[in-house]
GROMACS .gro file of C-alpha atoms in nm:
model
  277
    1UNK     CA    1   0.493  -0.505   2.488
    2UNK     CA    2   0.437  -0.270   2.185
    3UNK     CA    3   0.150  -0.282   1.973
    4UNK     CA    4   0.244  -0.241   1.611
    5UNK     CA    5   0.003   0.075   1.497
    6UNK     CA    6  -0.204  -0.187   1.188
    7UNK     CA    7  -0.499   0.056   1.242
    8UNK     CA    8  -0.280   0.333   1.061
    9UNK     CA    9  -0.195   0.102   0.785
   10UNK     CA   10  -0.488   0.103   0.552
   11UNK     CA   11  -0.453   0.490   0.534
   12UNK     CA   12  -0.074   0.465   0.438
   13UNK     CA   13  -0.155   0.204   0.139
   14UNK     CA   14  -0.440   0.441   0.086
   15UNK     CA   15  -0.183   0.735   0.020
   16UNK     CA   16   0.049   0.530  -0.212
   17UNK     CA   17  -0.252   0.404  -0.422
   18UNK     CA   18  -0.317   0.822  -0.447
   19UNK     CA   19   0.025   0.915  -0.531
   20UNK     CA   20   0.051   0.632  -0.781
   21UNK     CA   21  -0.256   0.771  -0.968
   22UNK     CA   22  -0.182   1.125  -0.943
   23UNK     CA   23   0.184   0.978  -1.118
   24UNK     CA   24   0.031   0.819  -1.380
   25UNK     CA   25  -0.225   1.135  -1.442
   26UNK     CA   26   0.080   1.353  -1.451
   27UNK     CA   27   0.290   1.147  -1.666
   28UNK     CA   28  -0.031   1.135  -1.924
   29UNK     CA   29  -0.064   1.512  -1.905
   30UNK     CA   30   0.325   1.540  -1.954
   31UNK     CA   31   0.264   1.298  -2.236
   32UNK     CA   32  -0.026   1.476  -2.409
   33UNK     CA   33   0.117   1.838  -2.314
   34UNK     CA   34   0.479   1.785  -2.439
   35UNK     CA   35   0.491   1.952  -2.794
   36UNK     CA   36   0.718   1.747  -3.030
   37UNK     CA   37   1.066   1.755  -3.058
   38UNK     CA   38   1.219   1.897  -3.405
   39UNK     CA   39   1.469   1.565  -3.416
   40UNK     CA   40   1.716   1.499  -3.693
   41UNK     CA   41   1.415   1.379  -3.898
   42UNK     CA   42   1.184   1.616  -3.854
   43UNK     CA   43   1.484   1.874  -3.999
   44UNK     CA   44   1.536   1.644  -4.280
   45UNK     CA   45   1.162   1.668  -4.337
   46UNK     CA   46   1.129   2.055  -4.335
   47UNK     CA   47   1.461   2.083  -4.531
   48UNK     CA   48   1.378   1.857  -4.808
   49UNK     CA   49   1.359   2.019  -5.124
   50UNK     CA   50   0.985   1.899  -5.179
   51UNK     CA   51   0.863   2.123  -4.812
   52UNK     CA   52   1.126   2.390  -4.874
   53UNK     CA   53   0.875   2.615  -5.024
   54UNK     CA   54   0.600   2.492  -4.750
   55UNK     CA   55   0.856   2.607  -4.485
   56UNK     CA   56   0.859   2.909  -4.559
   57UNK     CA   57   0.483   2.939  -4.641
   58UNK     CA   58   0.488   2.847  -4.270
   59UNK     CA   59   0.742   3.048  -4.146
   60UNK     CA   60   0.554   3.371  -4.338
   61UNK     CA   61   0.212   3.274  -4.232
   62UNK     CA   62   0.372   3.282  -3.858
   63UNK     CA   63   0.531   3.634  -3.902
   64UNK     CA   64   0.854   3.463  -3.807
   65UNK     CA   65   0.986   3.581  -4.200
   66UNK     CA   66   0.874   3.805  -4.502
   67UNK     CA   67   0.901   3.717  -4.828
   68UNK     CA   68   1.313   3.803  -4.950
   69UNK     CA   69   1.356   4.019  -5.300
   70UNK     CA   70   1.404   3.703  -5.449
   71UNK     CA   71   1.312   3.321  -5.527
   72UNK     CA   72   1.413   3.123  -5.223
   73UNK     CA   73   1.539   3.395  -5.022
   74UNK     CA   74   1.391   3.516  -4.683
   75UNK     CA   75   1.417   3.861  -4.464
   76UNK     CA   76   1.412   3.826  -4.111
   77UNK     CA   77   1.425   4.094  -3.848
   78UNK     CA   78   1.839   4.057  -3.799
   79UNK     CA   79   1.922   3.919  -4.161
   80UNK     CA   80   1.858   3.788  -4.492
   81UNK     CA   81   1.934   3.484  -4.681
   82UNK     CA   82   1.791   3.188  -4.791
   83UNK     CA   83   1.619   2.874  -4.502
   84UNK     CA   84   1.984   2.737  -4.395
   85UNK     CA   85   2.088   3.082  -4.334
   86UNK     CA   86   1.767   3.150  -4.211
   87UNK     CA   87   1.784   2.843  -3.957
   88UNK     CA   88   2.168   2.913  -3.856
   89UNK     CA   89   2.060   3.235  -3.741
   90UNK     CA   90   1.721   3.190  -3.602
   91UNK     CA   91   1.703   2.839  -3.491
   92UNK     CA   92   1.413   2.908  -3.237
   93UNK     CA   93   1.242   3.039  -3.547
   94UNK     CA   94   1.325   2.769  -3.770
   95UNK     CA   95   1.197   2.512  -3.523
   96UNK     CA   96   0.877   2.679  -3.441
   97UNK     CA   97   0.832   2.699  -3.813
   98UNK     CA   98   0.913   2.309  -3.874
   99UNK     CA   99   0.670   2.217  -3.611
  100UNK     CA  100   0.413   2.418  -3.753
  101UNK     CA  101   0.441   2.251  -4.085
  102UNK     CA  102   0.428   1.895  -3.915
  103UNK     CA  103   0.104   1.942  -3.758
  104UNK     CA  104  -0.056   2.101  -4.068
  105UNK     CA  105   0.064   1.792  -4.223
  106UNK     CA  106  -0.079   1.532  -3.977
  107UNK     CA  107  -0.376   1.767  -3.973
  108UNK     CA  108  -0.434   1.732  -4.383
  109UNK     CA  109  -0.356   1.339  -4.320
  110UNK     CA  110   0.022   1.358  -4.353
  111UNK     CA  111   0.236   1.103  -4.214
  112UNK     CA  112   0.517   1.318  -4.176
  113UNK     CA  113   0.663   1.435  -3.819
  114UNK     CA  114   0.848   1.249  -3.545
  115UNK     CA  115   0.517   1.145  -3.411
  116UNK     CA  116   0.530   0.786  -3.284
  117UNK     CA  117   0.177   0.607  -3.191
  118UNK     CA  118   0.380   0.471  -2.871
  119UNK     CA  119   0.378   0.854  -2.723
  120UNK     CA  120   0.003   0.868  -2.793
  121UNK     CA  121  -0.092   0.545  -2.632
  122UNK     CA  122   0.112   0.475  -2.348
  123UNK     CA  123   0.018   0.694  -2.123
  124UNK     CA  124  -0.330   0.593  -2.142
  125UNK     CA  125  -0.192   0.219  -2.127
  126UNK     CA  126  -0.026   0.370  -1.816
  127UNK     CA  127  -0.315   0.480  -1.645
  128UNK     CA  128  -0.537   0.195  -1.750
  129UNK     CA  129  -0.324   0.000  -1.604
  130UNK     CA  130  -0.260   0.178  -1.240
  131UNK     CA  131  -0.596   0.218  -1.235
  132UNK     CA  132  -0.692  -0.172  -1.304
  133UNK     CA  133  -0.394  -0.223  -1.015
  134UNK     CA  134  -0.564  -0.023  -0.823
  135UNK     CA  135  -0.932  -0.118  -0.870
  136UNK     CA  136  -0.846  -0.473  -0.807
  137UNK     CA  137  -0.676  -0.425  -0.490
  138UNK     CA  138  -0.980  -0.219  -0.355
  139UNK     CA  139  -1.192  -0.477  -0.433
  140UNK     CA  140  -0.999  -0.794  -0.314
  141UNK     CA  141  -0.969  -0.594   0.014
  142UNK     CA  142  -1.292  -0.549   0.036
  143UNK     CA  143  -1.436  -0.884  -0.058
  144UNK     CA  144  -1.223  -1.036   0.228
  145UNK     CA  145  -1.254  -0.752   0.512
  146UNK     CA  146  -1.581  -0.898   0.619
  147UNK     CA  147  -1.406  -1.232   0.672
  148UNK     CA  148  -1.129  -1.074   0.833
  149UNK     CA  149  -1.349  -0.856   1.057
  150UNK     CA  150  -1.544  -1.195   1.156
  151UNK     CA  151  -1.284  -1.346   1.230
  152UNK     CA  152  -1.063  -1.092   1.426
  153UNK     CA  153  -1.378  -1.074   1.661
  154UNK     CA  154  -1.417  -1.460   1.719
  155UNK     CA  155  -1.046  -1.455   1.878
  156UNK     CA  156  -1.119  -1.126   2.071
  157UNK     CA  157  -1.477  -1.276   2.198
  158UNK     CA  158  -1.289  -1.621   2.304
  159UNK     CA  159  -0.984  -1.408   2.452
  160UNK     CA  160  -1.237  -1.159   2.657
  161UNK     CA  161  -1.434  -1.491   2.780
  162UNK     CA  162  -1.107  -1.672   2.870
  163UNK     CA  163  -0.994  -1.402   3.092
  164UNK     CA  164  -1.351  -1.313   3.195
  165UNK     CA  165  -1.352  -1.658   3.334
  166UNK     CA  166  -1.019  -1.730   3.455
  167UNK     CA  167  -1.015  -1.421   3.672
  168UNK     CA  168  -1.378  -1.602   3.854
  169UNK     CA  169  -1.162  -1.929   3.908
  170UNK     CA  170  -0.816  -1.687   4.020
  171UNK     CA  171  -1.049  -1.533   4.264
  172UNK     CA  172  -1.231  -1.820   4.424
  173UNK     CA  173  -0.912  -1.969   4.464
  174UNK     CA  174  -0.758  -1.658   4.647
  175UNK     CA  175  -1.009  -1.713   4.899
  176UNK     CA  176  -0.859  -2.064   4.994
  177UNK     CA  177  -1.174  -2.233   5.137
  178UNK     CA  178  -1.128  -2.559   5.254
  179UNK     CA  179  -1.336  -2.879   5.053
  180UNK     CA  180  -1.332  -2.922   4.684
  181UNK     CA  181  -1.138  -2.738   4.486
  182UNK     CA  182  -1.364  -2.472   4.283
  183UNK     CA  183  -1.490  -2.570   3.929
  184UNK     CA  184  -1.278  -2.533   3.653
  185UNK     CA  185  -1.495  -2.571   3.374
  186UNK     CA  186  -1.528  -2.268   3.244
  187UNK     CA  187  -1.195  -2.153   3.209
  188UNK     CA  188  -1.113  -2.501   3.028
  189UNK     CA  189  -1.374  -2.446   2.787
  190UNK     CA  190  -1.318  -2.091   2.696
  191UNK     CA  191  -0.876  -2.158   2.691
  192UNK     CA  192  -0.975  -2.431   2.425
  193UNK     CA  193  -1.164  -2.213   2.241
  194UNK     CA  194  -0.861  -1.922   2.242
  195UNK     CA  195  -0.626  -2.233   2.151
  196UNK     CA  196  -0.831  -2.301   1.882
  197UNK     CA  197  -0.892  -1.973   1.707
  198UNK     CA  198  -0.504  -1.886   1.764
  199UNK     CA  199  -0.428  -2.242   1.630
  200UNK     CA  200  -0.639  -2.127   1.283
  201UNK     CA  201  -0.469  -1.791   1.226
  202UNK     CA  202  -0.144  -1.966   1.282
  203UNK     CA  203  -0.247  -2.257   1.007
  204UNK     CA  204  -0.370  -2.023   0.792
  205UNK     CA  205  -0.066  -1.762   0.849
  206UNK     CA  206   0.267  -1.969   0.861
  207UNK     CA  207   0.469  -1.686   0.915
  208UNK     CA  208   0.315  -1.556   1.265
  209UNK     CA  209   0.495  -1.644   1.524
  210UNK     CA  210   0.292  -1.426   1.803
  211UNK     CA  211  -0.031  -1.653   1.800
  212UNK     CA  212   0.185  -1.947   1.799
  213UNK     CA  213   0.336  -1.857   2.109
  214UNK     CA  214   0.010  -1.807   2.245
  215UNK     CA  215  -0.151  -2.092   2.187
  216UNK     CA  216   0.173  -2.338   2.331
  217UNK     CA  217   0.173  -2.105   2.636
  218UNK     CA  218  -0.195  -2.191   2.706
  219UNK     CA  219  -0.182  -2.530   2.669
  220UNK     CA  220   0.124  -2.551   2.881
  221UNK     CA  221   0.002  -2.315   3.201
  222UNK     CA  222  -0.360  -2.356   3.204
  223UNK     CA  223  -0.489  -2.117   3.459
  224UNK     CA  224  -0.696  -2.404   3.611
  225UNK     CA  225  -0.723  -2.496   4.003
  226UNK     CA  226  -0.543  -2.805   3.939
  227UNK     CA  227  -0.209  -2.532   3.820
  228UNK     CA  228  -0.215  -2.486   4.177
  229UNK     CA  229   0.064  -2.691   4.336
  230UNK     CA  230  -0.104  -2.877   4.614
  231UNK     CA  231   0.070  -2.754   4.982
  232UNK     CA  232   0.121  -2.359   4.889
  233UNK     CA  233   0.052  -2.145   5.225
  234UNK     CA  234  -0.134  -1.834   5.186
  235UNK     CA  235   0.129  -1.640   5.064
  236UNK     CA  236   0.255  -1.842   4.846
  237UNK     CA  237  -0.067  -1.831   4.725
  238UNK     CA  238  -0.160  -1.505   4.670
  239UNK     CA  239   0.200  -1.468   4.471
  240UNK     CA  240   0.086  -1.701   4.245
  241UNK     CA  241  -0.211  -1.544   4.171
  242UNK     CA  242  -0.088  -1.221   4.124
  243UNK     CA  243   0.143  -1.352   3.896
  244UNK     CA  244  -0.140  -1.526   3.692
  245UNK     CA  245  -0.341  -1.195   3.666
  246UNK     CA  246  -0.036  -1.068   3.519
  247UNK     CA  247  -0.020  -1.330   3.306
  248UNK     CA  248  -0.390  -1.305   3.195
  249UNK     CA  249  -0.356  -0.889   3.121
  250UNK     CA  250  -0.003  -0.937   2.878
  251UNK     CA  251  -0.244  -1.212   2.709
  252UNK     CA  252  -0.500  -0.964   2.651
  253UNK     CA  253  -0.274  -0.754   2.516
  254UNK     CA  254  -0.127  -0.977   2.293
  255UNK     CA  255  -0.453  -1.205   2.161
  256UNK     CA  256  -0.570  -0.764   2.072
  257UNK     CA  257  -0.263  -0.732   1.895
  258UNK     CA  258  -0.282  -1.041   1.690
  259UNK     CA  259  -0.681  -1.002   1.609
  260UNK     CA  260  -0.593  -0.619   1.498
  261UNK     CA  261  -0.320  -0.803   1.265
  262UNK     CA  262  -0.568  -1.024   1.140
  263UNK     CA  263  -0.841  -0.759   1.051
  264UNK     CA  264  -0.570  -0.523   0.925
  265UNK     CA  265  -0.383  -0.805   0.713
  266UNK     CA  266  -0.304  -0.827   0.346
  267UNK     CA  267  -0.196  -0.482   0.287
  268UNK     CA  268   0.170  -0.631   0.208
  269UNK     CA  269   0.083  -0.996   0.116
  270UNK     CA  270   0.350  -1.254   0.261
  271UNK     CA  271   0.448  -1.034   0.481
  272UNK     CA  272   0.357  -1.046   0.867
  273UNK     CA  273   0.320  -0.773   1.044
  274UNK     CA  274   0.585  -0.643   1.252
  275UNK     CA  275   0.431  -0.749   1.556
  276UNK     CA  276   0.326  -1.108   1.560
  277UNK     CA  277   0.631  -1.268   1.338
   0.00000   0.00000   0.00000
């Protein structure tokens, strides 16, 4: 029987809720790193005939240009002529220039620019958000693990018991002594008690199929002296018996694996685990 690794599980959602903050940091970094763009309107701003005389105010006061021997004209280190030339030929220039004059502008209180609010703000809506995800994950998790915990360790306690007393019945009744047969008690009380605490995470888990299982197998080969059909010679006997003890260590196994599933559950909610569906 495998046991699905749950244990691991917290420290894999653990590493996605990282890298999904560490995307959202980078993406507001990107955001509020990423110079503007000199778009079609930001040209058309620059070029207007209003901030043709502050472009190249900008595009001196950046030693991109000097002054030309005349009104409107401008000497660069490869040519002369007047901004369209200017831009045709140096377009890095021109753009550097452009974006200069756009944040001078929204510096004084201009309007002008590509700028769009939306760039400013969403990635801080971005990260608000992942982190509000994020924070109320945490905390759901860990308002309910000390329910979960409590609860994993009620069906490991009655599971431990069960076998605990199941194997004091399987032995008495390996040593065949005639009379009564040995008290049963015990072992009734605590397989009630495992059929009940499977019984809840199955009712409160539809989708499990594991503790279901469980809890019909118990109630339909109770390891009780009574399960032993009346007649068997020693043999016989001690085959059955083995075979119970067999029986009693895959339970184990299994009531571990579903009370692991129950402390470790709600990292994918709806979802079962892989090993008790």
């Amino acid at each position: 029987m495998r046991v699905p690794s749950v244990i691991g599980r917290p420290a894999v959602v653990a590493t996605c809720a990282v890298l999904l903050v560490l995307v959202a940091v980078g993406l507001a970094y990107w955001q509020a790193t990423a110079g503007p763009k000199v778009d079609d309107g930001a040209r058309i701003h620059c070029l207007s005939a209003e901030h043709r005389a502050s472009l190249a105010d900008a595009a001196v006061a950046l030693d991109l240009v000097e002054p030309g021997p005349s009104t409107g004209l401008l000497t660069w280190r490869t040519g002369q002529g007047d901004i369209e030339q200017w831009r045709a030929d140096r377009r890095a220039d021109f753009d550097r220039a452009c974006l200069g004059l756009l944040a001078a502008g929204r510096q004084g209180g201009s309007s002008g620019g590509n700028s769009s609010p939306w760039s400013t703000v969403a990635p801080s809506l971005v990260l608000a958000a992942a982190s509000a995800v994020l924070a109320a994950w945490f905390s759901g998790r860990q308002a309910t693990a000390g329910v979960r915990r409590a609860e994993a360790d009620s069906l490991r306690t009655a599971g431990r018991e069960y076998r605990r007393a199941a194997e004091a019945l399987l032995r008495e009744l390996e040593q065949a002594r005639p009379g009564l047969p040995p008290e049963d008690g015990e072992a009734r009380k605590w397989r009630l008690e495992l059929v009940n605490r499977l019984n809840a995470v199955t009712d409160a888990r539809r989708g499990w199929e594991l503790p279901r299982r469980l809890s019909a197998g118990l109630d339909q080969n109770p390891v009780e002296s009574r399960a032993v059909p009346a007649g068997r010679d020693p043999e016989r006997r001690a085959e059955w018996i083995r075979g119970q003890r067999d029986a009693l260590s895959q339970l184990a196994t299994e009531v571990e694996q579903v009370a692991q599933a129950v402390q470790h559950s709600g990292l994918l909610p709806g979802r079962p685990p892989a090993g008790v569906r």
